[in-house]
Amino acid sequence: MILRHYLFAFLFFLTRFYYARATALTTLVAPNERLCFYADVDKAGEKIGFYFAVQSGGSFDIDFDVKDPNEHLILDGQRERQGDYVFTANVVGEYAFCFENDMSTIADKLVDFDIMVESEPRREAPAKQSQISDQTSALEESIFRLNNMLNGIKRTQKHFHTRENRGFSLVKSTQNRLFWYGVFESLGVIAIAVTQVYVLQTFFTKTGRRYKV
């Protein structure tokens, strides 16, 4: 019973403190707009995960850059549709994650992104018994493998979510184009019919006298 208690306590410790801080957001970037988001790093050596994907708008692309507290450029890209990066924070302070929509003049860009500040857990044995230590070590390895698998599933879900949003945006844009194409086509047919009637009327009109047919 005591062994089970220690195992559950150790399991809770790992799952609680492996990801120290995480932020998942969705933002709308207007044309010619620059938006920046910030994450604090408390100690040097922490890992930062940065993921983003353009869900809708234009060609599903956007410019981005990541800077450290000293304004040094860490990552940047132009006309990127999505990205998934992990880097080590060597400087303590506030890191800036910015999106810029300068390439578009009329289209808003809907961006889904995650900012994760990761801290490695301390591997401490919960008890002095060798049997418990061996079992917790095996349990720790299993937890890390499960964590990697869950991260893979999470990224796959994000990928399918992005594809779904882009497909829906494309279908909606196509529907709008077909609607306006139908409207302009109808107006064109009406305009041609009116023009034909006018031409026929003027064709059978001569020196002010109208002939009926």
C-alpha positions as a Python dict, from the first residue, in 0.01 Angstrom:
ca = {
    (1, 'M'): (0, 0, 0),
    (2, 'I'): (283, 237, 87),
    (3, 'L'): (459, 149, -239),
    (4, 'R'): (150, 235, -440),
    (5, 'H'): (119, 566, -255),
    (6, 'Y'): (476, 663, -345),
    (7, 'L'): (429, 561, -707),
    (8, 'F'): (119, 776, -749),
    (9, 'A'): (287, 1068, -574),
    (10, 'F'): (587, 1042, -807),
    (11, 'L'): (359, 1014, -1110),
    (12, 'F'): (174, 1331, -1005),
    (13, 'F'): (504, 1513, -953),
    (14, 'L'): (623, 1437, -1307),
    (15, 'T'): (297, 1518, -1485),
    (16, 'R'): (252, 1837, -1282),
    (17, 'F'): (592, 1995, -1335),
    (18, 'Y'): (717, 1873, -1671),
    (19, 'Y'): (553, 2161, -1858),
    (20, 'A'): (598, 2458, -1633),
    (21, 'R'): (410, 2717, -1838),
    (22, 'A'): (216, 2693, -2161),
    (23, 'T'): (0, 2932, -2361),
    (24, 'A'): (-234, 2838, -2646),
    (25, 'L'): (-393, 3131, -2826),
    (26, 'T'): (-571, 3227, -3146),
    (27, 'T'): (-534, 3579, -3280),
    (28, 'L'): (-649, 3779, -3582),
    (29, 'V'): (-379, 3984, -3754),
    (30, 'A'): (-521, 4268, -3961),
    (31, 'P'): (-360, 4390, -4288),
    (32, 'N'): (-38, 4589, -4230),
    (33, 'E'): (-53, 4503, -3859),
    (34, 'R'): (219, 4370, -3629),
    (35, 'L'): (123, 4180, -3313),
    (36, 'C'): (368, 4066, -3046),
    (37, 'F'): (324, 3825, -2755),
    (38, 'Y'): (565, 3774, -2467),
    (39, 'A'): (681, 3488, -2245),
    (40, 'D'): (897, 3515, -1932),
    (41, 'V'): (1196, 3289, -1868),
    (42, 'D'): (1303, 3265, -1504),
    (43, 'K'): (1636, 3090, -1549),
    (44, 'A'): (1886, 3031, -1826),
    (45, 'G'): (1878, 2694, -1997),
    (46, 'E'): (1503, 2652, -2008),
    (47, 'K'): (1355, 2521, -2332),
    (48, 'I'): (1098, 2722, -2527),
    (49, 'G'): (860, 2559, -2772),
    (50, 'F'): (694, 2777, -3036),
    (51, 'Y'): (426, 2650, -3273),
    (52, 'F'): (201, 2844, -3509),
    (53, 'A'): (-27, 2780, -3806),
    (54, 'V'): (-225, 3021, -4023),
    (55, 'Q'): (-585, 2899, -4017),
    (56, 'S'): (-742, 3136, -4269),
    (57, 'G'): (-680, 3446, -4477),
    (58, 'G'): (-514, 3508, -4812),
    (59, 'S'): (-263, 3239, -4904),
    (60, 'F'): (-243, 3114, -4542),
    (61, 'D'): (98, 3274, -4489),
    (62, 'I'): (247, 3531, -4251),
    (63, 'D'): (580, 3682, -4142),
    (64, 'F'): (712, 3613, -3792),
    (65, 'D'): (1016, 3672, -3573),
    (66, 'V'): (1131, 3575, -3222),
    (67, 'K'): (1365, 3794, -3017),
    (68, 'D'): (1534, 3752, -2679),
    (69, 'P'): (1527, 4014, -2398),
    (70, 'N'): (1829, 4187, -2557),
    (71, 'E'): (1644, 4230, -2889),
    (72, 'H'): (1866, 3971, -3058),
    (73, 'L'): (1689, 3783, -3337),
    (74, 'I'): (1648, 3412, -3267),
    (75, 'L'): (1400, 3298, -3534),
    (76, 'D'): (1237, 3466, -3830),
    (77, 'G'): (1051, 3375, -4147),
    (78, 'Q'): (860, 3532, -4432),
    (79, 'R'): (539, 3405, -4587),
    (80, 'E'): (540, 3098, -4364),
    (81, 'R'): (222, 2892, -4339),
    (82, 'Q'): (316, 2715, -4016),
    (83, 'G'): (615, 2638, -3798),
    (84, 'D'): (721, 2423, -3504),
    (85, 'Y'): (1040, 2521, -3321),
    (86, 'V'): (1219, 2438, -2995),
    (87, 'F'): (1518, 2638, -2872),
    (88, 'T'): (1710, 2697, -2548),
    (89, 'A'): (1670, 3026, -2366),
    (90, 'N'): (2021, 3138, -2270),
    (91, 'V'): (1911, 3476, -2134),
    (92, 'V'): (1671, 3537, -1847),
    (93, 'G'): (1390, 3778, -1922),
    (94, 'E'): (1103, 3846, -2160),
    (95, 'Y'): (1101, 3685, -2505),
    (96, 'A'): (897, 3842, -2785),
    (97, 'F'): (701, 3641, -3044),
    (98, 'C'): (571, 3867, -3322),
    (99, 'F'): (348, 3819, -3627),
    (100, 'E'): (337, 4068, -3913),
    (101, 'N'): (85, 4089, -4197),
    (102, 'D'): (254, 4339, -4426),
    (103, 'M'): (219, 4136, -4744),
    (104, 'S'): (-163, 4160, -4735),
    (105, 'T'): (-365, 4477, -4796),
    (106, 'I'): (-720, 4348, -4749),
    (107, 'A'): (-707, 3996, -4595),
    (108, 'D'): (-701, 3929, -4221),
    (109, 'K'): (-492, 3634, -4104),
    (110, 'L'): (-622, 3402, -3832),
    (111, 'V'): (-322, 3250, -3651),
    (112, 'D'): (-330, 2966, -3398),
    (113, 'F'): (-13, 2939, -3188),
    (114, 'D'): (140, 2788, -2874),
    (115, 'I'): (420, 2923, -2657),
    (116, 'M'): (561, 2669, -2410),
    (117, 'V'): (833, 2731, -2153),
    (118, 'E'): (958, 2389, -2046),
    (119, 'S'): (1149, 2289, -1734),
    (120, 'E'): (1308, 1951, -1687),
    (121, 'P'): (1186, 1778, -1368),
    (122, 'R'): (1428, 1691, -1093),
    (123, 'R'): (1485, 1319, -1069),
    (124, 'E'): (1474, 1246, -697),
    (125, 'A'): (1394, 909, -547),
    (126, 'P'): (1082, 927, -327),
    (127, 'A'): (1221, 672, -79),
    (128, 'K'): (1540, 499, 16),
    (129, 'Q'): (1426, 144, -53),
    (130, 'S'): (1602, 2, -358),
    (131, 'Q'): (1288, -177, -474),
    (132, 'I'): (1086, 145, -479),
    (133, 'S'): (1372, 331, -647),
    (134, 'D'): (1397, 72, -925),
    (135, 'Q'): (1024, 73, -985),
    (136, 'T'): (1001, 453, -987),
    (137, 'S'): (1292, 468, -1234),
    (138, 'A'): (1108, 235, -1471),
    (139, 'L'): (789, 430, -1415),
    (140, 'E'): (971, 755, -1493),
    (141, 'E'): (1094, 622, -1826),
    (142, 'S'): (743, 503, -1912),
    (143, 'I'): (603, 846, -1828),
    (144, 'F'): (854, 1021, -2054),
    (145, 'R'): (772, 783, -2339),
    (146, 'L'): (399, 843, -2287),
    (147, 'N'): (464, 1216, -2277),
    (148, 'N'): (644, 1203, -2612),
    (149, 'M'): (362, 998, -2761),
    (150, 'L'): (103, 1243, -2631),
    (151, 'N'): (299, 1532, -2777),
    (152, 'G'): (304, 1355, -3113),
    (153, 'I'): (-72, 1301, -3097),
    (154, 'K'): (-123, 1664, -3001),
    (155, 'R'): (83, 1786, -3296),
    (156, 'T'): (-105, 1554, -3532),
    (157, 'Q'): (-435, 1689, -3404),
    (158, 'K'): (-312, 2044, -3462),
    (159, 'H'): (-209, 1950, -3814),
    (160, 'F'): (-552, 1807, -3898),
    (161, 'H'): (-722, 2102, -3728),
    (162, 'T'): (-522, 2341, -3946),
    (163, 'R'): (-604, 2147, -4262),
    (164, 'E'): (-972, 2146, -4168),
    (165, 'N'): (-978, 2522, -4112),
    (166, 'R'): (-792, 2590, -4436),
    (167, 'G'): (-1028, 2362, -4629),
    (168, 'F'): (-1331, 2532, -4478),
    (169, 'S'): (-1188, 2875, -4562),
    (170, 'L'): (-1119, 2763, -4920),
    (171, 'V'): (-1474, 2623, -4960),
    (172, 'K'): (-1623, 2943, -4819),
    (173, 'S'): (-1414, 3158, -5053),
    (174, 'T'): (-1515, 2942, -5350),
    (175, 'Q'): (-1883, 2971, -5258),
    (176, 'N'): (-1854, 3350, -5239),
    (177, 'R'): (-1683, 3361, -5577),
    (178, 'L'): (-1951, 3140, -5735),
    (179, 'F'): (-2226, 3356, -5585),
    (180, 'W'): (-2084, 3680, -5720),
    (181, 'Y'): (-2006, 3513, -6053),
    (182, 'G'): (-2375, 3411, -6078),
    (183, 'V'): (-2487, 3764, -5988),
    (184, 'F'): (-2264, 3928, -6249),
    (185, 'E'): (-2363, 3666, -6506),
    (186, 'S'): (-2733, 3739, -6447),
    (187, 'L'): (-2673, 4113, -6471),
    (188, 'G'): (-2480, 4057, -6794),
    (189, 'V'): (-2767, 3854, -6945),
    (190, 'I'): (-3018, 4123, -6847),
    (191, 'A'): (-2796, 4395, -6992),
    (192, 'I'): (-2757, 4204, -7321),
    (193, 'A'): (-3135, 4146, -7343),
    (194, 'V'): (-3210, 4515, -7286),
    (195, 'T'): (-2947, 4611, -7546),
    (196, 'Q'): (-3096, 4371, -7802),
    (197, 'V'): (-3445, 4515, -7749),
    (198, 'Y'): (-3310, 4867, -7791),
    (199, 'V'): (-3119, 4773, -8108),
    (200, 'L'): (-3427, 4606, -8260),
    (201, 'Q'): (-3642, 4908, -8181),
    (202, 'T'): (-3394, 5149, -8340),
    (203, 'F'): (-3347, 4915, -8642),
    (204, 'F'): (-3717, 4931, -8734),
    (205, 'T'): (-3744, 5302, -8667),
    (206, 'K'): (-3684, 5536, -8963),
    (207, 'T'): (-3718, 5916, -8978),
    (208, 'G'): (-3943, 5925, -8679),
    (209, 'R'): (-4184, 5657, -8811),
    (210, 'R'): (-4210, 5320, -8638),
    (211, 'Y'): (-4302, 5003, -8821),
    (212, 'K'): (-4464, 4718, -8634),
    (213, 'V'): (-4366, 4358, -8703),
}
